[in-house]
Every structure is written in C-alpha cells, then in structure tokens.
PDB file of C-alpha atoms in Angstrom:
ATOM      1  CA  UNK S   1      40.249  50.356   2.128  1.00 60.00           C
ATOM      2  CA  UNK S   2      42.172  47.343   0.979  1.00 70.00           C
ATOM      3  CA  UNK S   3      40.246  45.109  -1.393  1.00 91.00           C
ATOM      4  CA  UNK S   4      41.972  41.931  -0.258  1.00 96.00           C
ATOM      5  CA  UNK S   5      43.177  41.445   3.300  1.00 96.00           C
ATOM      6  CA  UNK S   6      45.335  38.580   4.435  1.00 97.00           C
ATOM      7  CA  UNK S   7      45.874  39.085   8.143  1.00 96.00           C
ATOM      8  CA  UNK S   8      48.386  36.294   8.710  1.00 96.00           C
ATOM      9  CA  UNK S   9      51.898  37.304   7.598  1.00 95.00           C
ATOM     10  CA  UNK S  10      53.156  33.841   8.531  1.00 96.00           C
ATOM     11  CA  UNK S  11      51.754  30.474   9.520  1.00 96.00           C
ATOM     12  CA  UNK S  12      53.424  27.365  10.856  1.00 96.00           C
ATOM     13  CA  UNK S  13      51.980  23.875  10.561  1.00 97.00           C
ATOM     14  CA  UNK S  14      53.256  20.378  11.101  1.00 97.00           C
ATOM     15  CA  UNK S  15      53.345  17.902   8.283  1.00 97.00           C
ATOM     16  CA  UNK S  16      50.056  15.995   7.781  1.00 97.00           C
ATOM     17  CA  UNK S  17      48.024  18.578   9.687  1.00 97.00           C
ATOM     18  CA  UNK S  18      45.392  20.815   8.107  1.00 97.00           C
ATOM     19  CA  UNK S  19      45.859  24.580   7.923  1.00 97.00           C
ATOM     20  CA  UNK S  20      43.550  27.475   7.107  1.00 98.00           C
ATOM     21  CA  UNK S  21      44.825  30.643   5.466  1.00 98.00           C
ATOM     22  CA  UNK S  22      42.542  33.630   5.916  1.00 98.00           C
ATOM     23  CA  UNK S  23      41.354  36.021   3.253  1.00 98.00           C
ATOM     24  CA  UNK S  24      38.708  38.730   3.437  1.00 97.00           C
ATOM     25  CA  UNK S  25      37.663  40.892   0.550  1.00 96.00           C
ATOM     26  CA  UNK S  26      35.802  44.090  -0.107  1.00 94.00           C
ATOM     27  CA  UNK S  27      33.686  44.671  -3.176  1.00 91.00           C
ATOM     28  CA  UNK S  28      30.354  46.156  -4.119  1.00 88.00           C
ATOM     29  CA  UNK S  29      30.089  44.003  -7.236  1.00 86.00           C
ATOM     30  CA  UNK S  30      27.597  41.167  -7.366  1.00 87.00           C
ATOM     31  CA  UNK S  31      29.693  39.212  -9.818  1.00 86.00           C
ATOM     32  CA  UNK S  32      33.273  38.547  -8.823  1.00 89.00           C
ATOM     33  CA  UNK S  33      35.762  35.737  -8.523  1.00 91.00           C
ATOM     34  CA  UNK S  34      38.190  34.714  -5.832  1.00 95.00           C
ATOM     35  CA  UNK S  35      41.480  32.971  -6.480  1.00 95.00           C
ATOM     36  CA  UNK S  36      44.323  31.495  -4.519  1.00 97.00           C
ATOM     37  CA  UNK S  37      47.856  31.306  -5.854  1.00 97.00           C
ATOM     38  CA  UNK S  38      50.964  29.681  -4.421  1.00 97.00           C
ATOM     39  CA  UNK S  39      54.426  31.167  -4.832  1.00 96.00           C
ATOM     40  CA  UNK S  40      57.273  28.846  -3.793  1.00 95.00           C
ATOM     41  CA  UNK S  41      60.761  30.154  -3.176  1.00 93.00           C
ATOM     42  CA  UNK S  42      61.569  29.559  -6.841  1.00 91.00           C
ATOM     43  CA  UNK S  43      59.279  32.484  -7.650  1.00 91.00           C
ATOM     44  CA  UNK S  44      56.648  31.158  -9.998  1.00 92.00           C
ATOM     45  CA  UNK S  45      52.967  31.814  -9.324  1.00 94.00           C
ATOM     46  CA  UNK S  46      50.893  28.653  -9.311  1.00 95.00           C
ATOM     47  CA  UNK S  47      47.102  28.771  -9.635  1.00 94.00           C
ATOM     48  CA  UNK S  48      45.444  26.650  -6.938  1.00 96.00           C
ATOM     49  CA  UNK S  49      41.711  27.210  -6.778  1.00 96.00           C
ATOM     50  CA  UNK S  50      38.875  29.463  -7.924  1.00 94.00           C
ATOM     51  CA  UNK S  51      35.481  30.396  -6.438  1.00 94.00           C
ATOM     52  CA  UNK S  52      32.858  32.382  -8.296  1.00 91.00           C
ATOM     53  CA  UNK S  53      30.563  34.660  -6.358  1.00 91.00           C
ATOM     54  CA  UNK S  54      27.500  32.791  -7.611  1.00 91.00           C
ATOM     55  CA  UNK S  55      28.884  29.346  -6.872  1.00 90.00           C
ATOM     56  CA  UNK S  56      26.778  27.782  -4.140  1.00 88.00           C
ATOM     57  CA  UNK S  57      29.233  25.069  -3.245  1.00 94.00           C
ATOM     58  CA  UNK S  58      32.717  25.596  -1.900  1.00 95.00           C
ATOM     59  CA  UNK S  59      35.409  24.915  -4.484  1.00 95.00           C
ATOM     60  CA  UNK S  60      37.730  21.969  -3.974  1.00 96.00           C
ATOM     61  CA  UNK S  61      40.857  20.890  -5.834  1.00 96.00           C
ATOM     62  CA  UNK S  62      42.563  17.879  -4.365  1.00 97.00           C
ATOM     63  CA  UNK S  63      43.936  18.822  -0.944  1.00 97.00           C
ATOM     64  CA  UNK S  64      42.827  22.435  -1.403  1.00 98.00           C
ATOM     65  CA  UNK S  65      39.387  23.708  -0.546  1.00 97.00           C
ATOM     66  CA  UNK S  66      38.019  27.200  -0.370  1.00 97.00           C
ATOM     67  CA  UNK S  67      35.766  28.051   2.569  1.00 96.00           C
ATOM     68  CA  UNK S  68      33.564  30.701   0.969  1.00 96.00           C
ATOM     69  CA  UNK S  69      31.380  32.742   3.324  1.00 96.00           C
ATOM     70  CA  UNK S  70      29.758  35.362   1.160  1.00 95.00           C
ATOM     71  CA  UNK S  71      27.972  37.279   3.907  1.00 94.00           C
ATOM     72  CA  UNK S  72      31.222  37.629   5.814  1.00 96.00           C
ATOM     73  CA  UNK S  73      33.146  38.356   2.602  1.00 96.00           C
ATOM     74  CA  UNK S  74      35.705  35.734   3.405  1.00 97.00           C
ATOM     75  CA  UNK S  75      37.388  33.155   1.185  1.00 97.00           C
ATOM     76  CA  UNK S  76      39.713  31.109   3.326  1.00 98.00           C
ATOM     77  CA  UNK S  77      41.994  28.476   1.832  1.00 98.00           C
ATOM     78  CA  UNK S  78      42.099  25.144   3.616  1.00 98.00           C
ATOM     79  CA  UNK S  79      45.002  22.826   2.928  1.00 98.00           C
ATOM     80  CA  UNK S  80      44.455  19.324   4.257  1.00 96.00           C
ATOM     81  CA  UNK S  81      47.261  16.927   5.133  1.00 95.00           C
ATOM     82  CA  UNK S  82      50.056  19.472   4.727  1.00 97.00           C
ATOM     83  CA  UNK S  83      53.222  18.399   2.971  1.00 97.00           C
ATOM     84  CA  UNK S  84      56.731  19.832   3.133  1.00 97.00           C
ATOM     85  CA  UNK S  85      56.301  21.000  -0.446  1.00 96.00           C
ATOM     86  CA  UNK S  86      53.427  23.226   0.638  1.00 98.00           C
ATOM     87  CA  UNK S  87      55.905  25.637   2.219  1.00 98.00           C
ATOM     88  CA  UNK S  88      55.454  28.785   0.151  1.00 98.00           C
ATOM     89  CA  UNK S  89      53.841  32.199   0.014  1.00 97.00           C
ATOM     90  CA  UNK S  90      50.101  32.061  -0.631  1.00 98.00           C
ATOM     91  CA  UNK S  91      48.189  34.897  -2.243  1.00 97.00           C
ATOM     92  CA  UNK S  92      44.471  35.519  -2.273  1.00 97.00           C
ATOM     93  CA  UNK S  93      43.175  37.514  -5.242  1.00 95.00           C
ATOM     94  CA  UNK S  94      39.871  38.917  -6.435  1.00 93.00           C
ATOM     95  CA  UNK S  95      38.602  39.549  -9.928  1.00 89.00           C
ATOM     96  CA  UNK S  96      35.950  42.181 -10.321  1.00 80.00           C
ATOM     97  CA  UNK S  97      34.137  42.370 -13.624  1.00 71.00           C
ATOM     98  CA  UNK S  98      33.875  45.882 -14.903  1.00 62.00           C
ATOM     99  CA  UNK S  99      30.841  45.454 -17.081  1.00 58.00           C
ATOM    100  CA  UNK S 100      32.533  46.541 -20.273  1.00 58.00           C
ATOM    101  CA  UNK S 101      34.222  43.194 -20.518  1.00 59.00           C
ATOM    102  CA  UNK S 102      37.531  43.708 -18.848  1.00 60.00           C
ATOM    103  CA  UNK S 103      38.575  42.487 -15.463  1.00 68.00           C
ATOM    104  CA  UNK S 104      41.660  42.657 -13.327  1.00 77.00           C
ATOM    105  CA  UNK S 105      43.044  40.756 -10.386  1.00 87.00           C
ATOM    106  CA  UNK S 106      43.783  42.460  -7.093  1.00 91.00           C
ATOM    107  CA  UNK S 107      46.127  40.543  -4.820  1.00 94.00           C
ATOM    108  CA  UNK S 108      46.513  40.483  -1.077  1.00 95.00           C
ATOM    109  CA  UNK S 109      49.917  40.837   0.556  1.00 94.00           C
ATOM    110  CA  UNK S 110      50.242  37.118   1.054  1.00 96.00           C
ATOM    111  CA  UNK S 111      50.751  34.603   3.864  1.00 97.00           C
ATOM    112  CA  UNK S 112      54.001  32.701   4.234  1.00 97.00           C
ATOM    113  CA  UNK S 113      53.298  29.083   5.168  1.00 98.00           C
ATOM    114  CA  UNK S 114      56.031  26.930   6.664  1.00 98.00           C
ATOM    115  CA  UNK S 115      55.456  23.208   7.023  1.00 97.00           C
ATOM    116  CA  UNK S 116      57.690  21.402   9.504  1.00 96.00           C
ATOM    117  CA  UNK S 117      58.429  17.655   9.644  1.00 94.00           C
TER     118      UNK S 117
ATOM    119  CA  UNK Q   1      54.808  24.313 -16.055  1.00 84.00           C
ATOM    120  CA  UNK Q   2      51.926  26.715 -16.730  1.00 86.00           C
ATOM    121  CA  UNK Q   3      52.525  26.896 -20.472  1.00 93.00           C
ATOM    122  CA  UNK Q   4      53.254  30.624 -20.328  1.00 96.00           C
ATOM    123  CA  UNK Q   5      56.797  31.480 -21.335  1.00 97.00           C
ATOM    124  CA  UNK Q   6      58.749  34.598 -20.476  1.00 97.00           C
ATOM    125  CA  UNK Q   7      62.137  35.760 -21.634  1.00 97.00           C
ATOM    126  CA  UNK Q   8      64.618  36.609 -20.392  1.00 97.00           C
ATOM    127  CA  UNK Q   9      64.583  34.982 -16.977  1.00 96.00           C
ATOM    128  CA  UNK Q  10      67.016  37.493 -15.529  1.00 97.00           C
ATOM    129  CA  UNK Q  11      67.987  40.955 -16.699  1.00 97.00           C
ATOM    130  CA  UNK Q  12      70.558  43.290 -15.206  1.00 97.00           C
ATOM    131  CA  UNK Q  13      70.810  46.782 -16.590  1.00 97.00           C
ATOM    132  CA  UNK Q  14      71.806  50.295 -15.616  1.00 97.00           C
ATOM    133  CA  UNK Q  15      69.683  53.280 -14.713  1.00 97.00           C
ATOM    134  CA  UNK Q  16      68.416  55.226 -17.681  1.00 97.00           C
ATOM    135  CA  UNK Q  17      68.395  52.217 -19.976  1.00 98.00           C
ATOM    136  CA  UNK Q  18      65.505  50.606 -21.842  1.00 98.00           C
ATOM    137  CA  UNK Q  19      64.576  46.927 -21.801  1.00 98.00           C
ATOM    138  CA  UNK Q  20      61.962  44.704 -23.410  1.00 98.00           C
ATOM    139  CA  UNK Q  21      60.363  41.757 -21.687  1.00 98.00           C
ATOM    140  CA  UNK Q  22      58.680  39.122 -23.801  1.00 98.00           C
ATOM    141  CA  UNK Q  23      55.772  36.835 -23.046  1.00 98.00           C
ATOM    142  CA  UNK Q  24      54.138  33.998 -24.965  1.00 97.00           C
ATOM    143  CA  UNK Q  25      50.736  32.983 -23.604  1.00 97.00           C
ATOM    144  CA  UNK Q  26      49.413  29.455 -23.311  1.00 96.00           C
ATOM    145  CA  UNK Q  27      48.156  28.015 -26.536  1.00 95.00           C
ATOM    146  CA  UNK Q  28      44.589  29.188 -27.074  1.00 92.00           C
ATOM    147  CA  UNK Q  29      44.691  31.992 -24.509  1.00 94.00           C
ATOM    148  CA  UNK Q  30      43.649  35.356 -25.901  1.00 93.00           C
ATOM    149  CA  UNK Q  31      44.212  37.528 -22.857  1.00 92.00           C
ATOM    150  CA  UNK Q  32      47.606  38.598 -21.546  1.00 95.00           C
ATOM    151  CA  UNK Q  33      48.294  40.424 -18.307  1.00 95.00           C
ATOM    152  CA  UNK Q  34      51.441  42.024 -16.917  1.00 96.00           C
ATOM    153  CA  UNK Q  35      52.196  42.294 -13.207  1.00 96.00           C
ATOM    154  CA  UNK Q  36      55.031  43.763 -11.168  1.00 96.00           C
ATOM    155  CA  UNK Q  37      56.067  42.201  -7.874  1.00 96.00           C
ATOM    156  CA  UNK Q  38      58.328  44.143  -5.531  1.00 93.00           C
ATOM    157  CA  UNK Q  39      58.988  43.858  -1.826  1.00 87.00           C
ATOM    158  CA  UNK Q  40      57.448  47.205  -0.958  1.00 86.00           C
ATOM    159  CA  UNK Q  41      54.494  47.263  -3.380  1.00 86.00           C
ATOM    160  CA  UNK Q  42      53.598  43.589  -3.474  1.00 90.00           C
ATOM    161  CA  UNK Q  43      52.011  42.156  -6.605  1.00 92.00           C
ATOM    162  CA  UNK Q  44      50.525  44.907  -8.751  1.00 93.00           C
ATOM    163  CA  UNK Q  45      48.574  44.718 -11.977  1.00 92.00           C
ATOM    164  CA  UNK Q  46      50.086  46.750 -14.780  1.00 94.00           C
ATOM    165  CA  UNK Q  47      48.152  46.216 -17.994  1.00 93.00           C
ATOM    166  CA  UNK Q  48      45.899  43.780 -19.813  1.00 92.00           C
ATOM    167  CA  UNK Q  49      45.431  42.892 -23.467  1.00 93.00           C
ATOM    168  CA  UNK Q  50      42.746  40.819 -25.078  1.00 91.00           C
ATOM    169  CA  UNK Q  51      43.228  39.582 -28.636  1.00 92.00           C
ATOM    170  CA  UNK Q  52      45.537  42.443 -29.466  1.00 93.00           C
ATOM    171  CA  UNK Q  53      43.584  45.232 -27.829  1.00 93.00           C
ATOM    172  CA  UNK Q  54      44.421  46.997 -24.591  1.00 92.00           C
ATOM    173  CA  UNK Q  55      41.577  46.343 -22.168  1.00 89.00           C
ATOM    174  CA  UNK Q  56      42.646  47.583 -18.759  1.00 87.00           C
ATOM    175  CA  UNK Q  57      45.402  49.607 -17.179  1.00 89.00           C
ATOM    176  CA  UNK Q  58      46.544  49.427 -13.612  1.00 88.00           C
ATOM    177  CA  UNK Q  59      49.460  51.089 -11.884  1.00 83.00           C
ATOM    178  CA  UNK Q  60      51.605  51.307 -14.982  1.00 93.00           C
ATOM    179  CA  UNK Q  61      54.077  54.163 -15.214  1.00 94.00           C
ATOM    180  CA  UNK Q  62      54.203  56.371 -18.291  1.00 96.00           C
ATOM    181  CA  UNK Q  63      57.775  55.151 -18.864  1.00 97.00           C
ATOM    182  CA  UNK Q  64      56.335  51.670 -19.379  1.00 97.00           C
ATOM    183  CA  UNK Q  65      54.419  50.489 -22.412  1.00 96.00           C
ATOM    184  CA  UNK Q  66      53.190  47.191 -23.749  1.00 97.00           C
ATOM    185  CA  UNK Q  67      51.609  45.632 -26.774  1.00 97.00           C
ATOM    186  CA  UNK Q  68      50.132  42.353 -27.899  1.00 97.00           C
ATOM    187  CA  UNK Q  69      50.993  41.196 -31.382  1.00 96.00           C
ATOM    188  CA  UNK Q  70      48.810  39.339 -33.918  1.00 95.00           C
ATOM    189  CA  UNK Q  71      50.367  36.020 -32.875  1.00 95.00           C
ATOM    190  CA  UNK Q  72      49.227  36.929 -29.328  1.00 96.00           C
ATOM    191  CA  UNK Q  73      52.653  37.210 -27.778  1.00 97.00           C
ATOM    192  CA  UNK Q  74      53.191  40.356 -25.765  1.00 98.00           C
ATOM    193  CA  UNK Q  75      56.061  42.644 -24.945  1.00 98.00           C
ATOM    194  CA  UNK Q  76      56.501  45.007 -22.012  1.00 98.00           C
ATOM    195  CA  UNK Q  77      58.848  47.901 -22.661  1.00 98.00           C
ATOM    196  CA  UNK Q  78      60.450  49.670 -19.716  1.00 98.00           C
ATOM    197  CA  UNK Q  79      62.393  52.845 -20.415  1.00 97.00           C
ATOM    198  CA  UNK Q  80      64.414  55.426 -18.458  1.00 97.00           C
ATOM    199  CA  UNK Q  81      64.885  52.763 -15.850  1.00 98.00           C
ATOM    200  CA  UNK Q  82      65.267  53.721 -12.210  1.00 97.00           C
ATOM    201  CA  UNK Q  83      66.559  51.734  -9.251  1.00 96.00           C
ATOM    202  CA  UNK Q  84      62.982  51.401  -8.011  1.00 95.00           C
ATOM    203  CA  UNK Q  85      61.988  49.511 -11.149  1.00 96.00           C
ATOM    204  CA  UNK Q  86      63.937  46.504  -9.920  1.00 97.00           C
ATOM    205  CA  UNK Q  87      61.303  43.823  -9.474  1.00 97.00           C
ATOM    206  CA  UNK Q  88      59.935  40.522 -10.678  1.00 97.00           C
ATOM    207  CA  UNK Q  89      57.752  41.044 -13.725  1.00 98.00           C
ATOM    208  CA  UNK Q  90      55.120  38.438 -14.431  1.00 97.00           C
ATOM    209  CA  UNK Q  91      53.092  37.777 -17.502  1.00 97.00           C
ATOM    210  CA  UNK Q  92      49.875  35.810 -17.158  1.00 96.00           C
ATOM    211  CA  UNK Q  93      47.364  34.562 -19.673  1.00 95.00           C
ATOM    212  CA  UNK Q  94      43.806  33.336 -19.666  1.00 92.00           C
ATOM    213  CA  UNK Q  95      41.377  31.915 -22.180  1.00 89.00           C
ATOM    214  CA  UNK Q  96      38.875  34.669 -21.585  1.00 81.00           C
ATOM    215  CA  UNK Q  97      38.394  37.625 -19.302  1.00 73.00           C
ATOM    216  CA  UNK Q  98      36.496  35.574 -16.749  1.00 72.00           C
ATOM    217  CA  UNK Q  99      38.727  32.542 -16.328  1.00 80.00           C
ATOM    218  CA  UNK Q 100      41.722  31.894 -14.137  1.00 87.00           C
ATOM    219  CA  UNK Q 101      45.041  33.394 -15.077  1.00 91.00           C
ATOM    220  CA  UNK Q 102      48.118  31.252 -15.507  1.00 94.00           C
ATOM    221  CA  UNK Q 103      51.407  32.903 -14.731  1.00 95.00           C
ATOM    222  CA  UNK Q 104      54.735  32.623 -16.454  1.00 96.00           C
ATOM    223  CA  UNK Q 105      57.956  32.081 -14.502  1.00 95.00           C
ATOM    224  CA  UNK Q 106      58.674  35.804 -14.405  1.00 96.00           C
ATOM    225  CA  UNK Q 107      61.548  38.032 -15.438  1.00 97.00           C
ATOM    226  CA  UNK Q 108      63.697  39.316 -12.612  1.00 97.00           C
ATOM    227  CA  UNK Q 109      64.883  42.808 -13.477  1.00 98.00           C
ATOM    228  CA  UNK Q 110      67.738  44.355 -11.568  1.00 97.00           C
ATOM    229  CA  UNK Q 111      68.555  48.004 -12.226  1.00 97.00           C
ATOM    230  CA  UNK Q 112      71.976  49.081 -10.977  1.00 97.00           C
TER     231      UNK Q 112
END
C-alpha cells in the first residue's frame, strides 16, 4: 500500500479563492511528521508547512494551513486567497521515525495546482 | 533561497560514464539527504547522512554511492550511467533528524 496518497493529479482555482489539496497517509507509527512542499516550474522544492503527529492544533504558516485529521489519517493543505504565484506542483510527505534515530521522508505523487486570473 | 547549494546545476554525459554531484548543506545543518526525481518514479529517497555517518538507505542503486565529509558537504557519485538515470537529483539538509528538510535547487542529469 502506498504510504502517501494524493488523489488529485490536478486542481484549478481562481485567484483569491481558497483551495484544499488532499493527502492521506498510512503508518503504524505513533510518532511521525507530515510535510507539504511546493515545486514551481523552476524545479526547486520549497518547504511550506509541518505537522507533528502529537500536535493538537493544526499547523498554520501565513496563507497555508494544514487540516490534520489523525483518525482519518489525512493531512490536507489549505491555501487561502490563492495567488498566481501559487501555481505549482504540491507534494505531501511523511517522516516516520525508526527508533534508532534515523528517519526518511516518503513523498506522494503530487498535485498540480493551476491558479487562473 | 533555502541555503542549500548544489553543483552543477546541469550535467549532460554519456552512458557508461561516472559523475559526481556536490551538495553543501545550510549552515548548522548536520543531516544531508539525497533524492532522485524522475517522471516515472516520482521523488525517491536515496540516502541520508548525519554528521558524517550514513544513517539510512532508500532506493539507491549499487552503482551509486555517497559520502559526507568532515566539513559536512556531501557528494553523490553515479557510475556506469544508464539512460534511465536521467533525473533531477536533490540534496536536502536539516538541523536534526526530526526537523524539516530544506532542499537545494537540484542537479539535472541527462544521460545520452
């Protein structure tokens, strides 16, 4: 089974509207972290937001918020007031701690977001 | 700018050749990660180093190797290159094993 599932290959939104990008995850760990990264057409990977599995409040960073529903194993990214510059590929990722001190990130396949004027 | 630097930005080489990709982590970051991004495989974790020691291996081929030096920069060596090795190779760094990773701009490798 895939560890990170992003079911939306592409999303369209109009400028200034809010958009939600879906992410579900699969882990048996109690301690894990969830991340969202943005990859514009230029190729770089930009860290957006992080949610720890023990965090009780949803993470927020400016216009980005993470809707964390632990029981449903979902970590959706909400972008408020979309801007043209938000057009990019968005990746959800999970870090699972391995106990011995190392951890790795597993990425989903990504969602392409296009923001129109 | 994430503070992670990677050189070269682009690399074009022939099958069977060997190349070295270089990464300098953000100042203060002890952990370095290497990822490969291709159209068919997506973004895949290759290998992780923490303060000079290898800590985790992902889907890294035996033809590939890496190391982290005492000054914390890292190199990824790719040998006996095949057409399928063409990809964007990212280096990322983090302060510790539990914090967010910051990615470099990537090295785009084209094998002809």
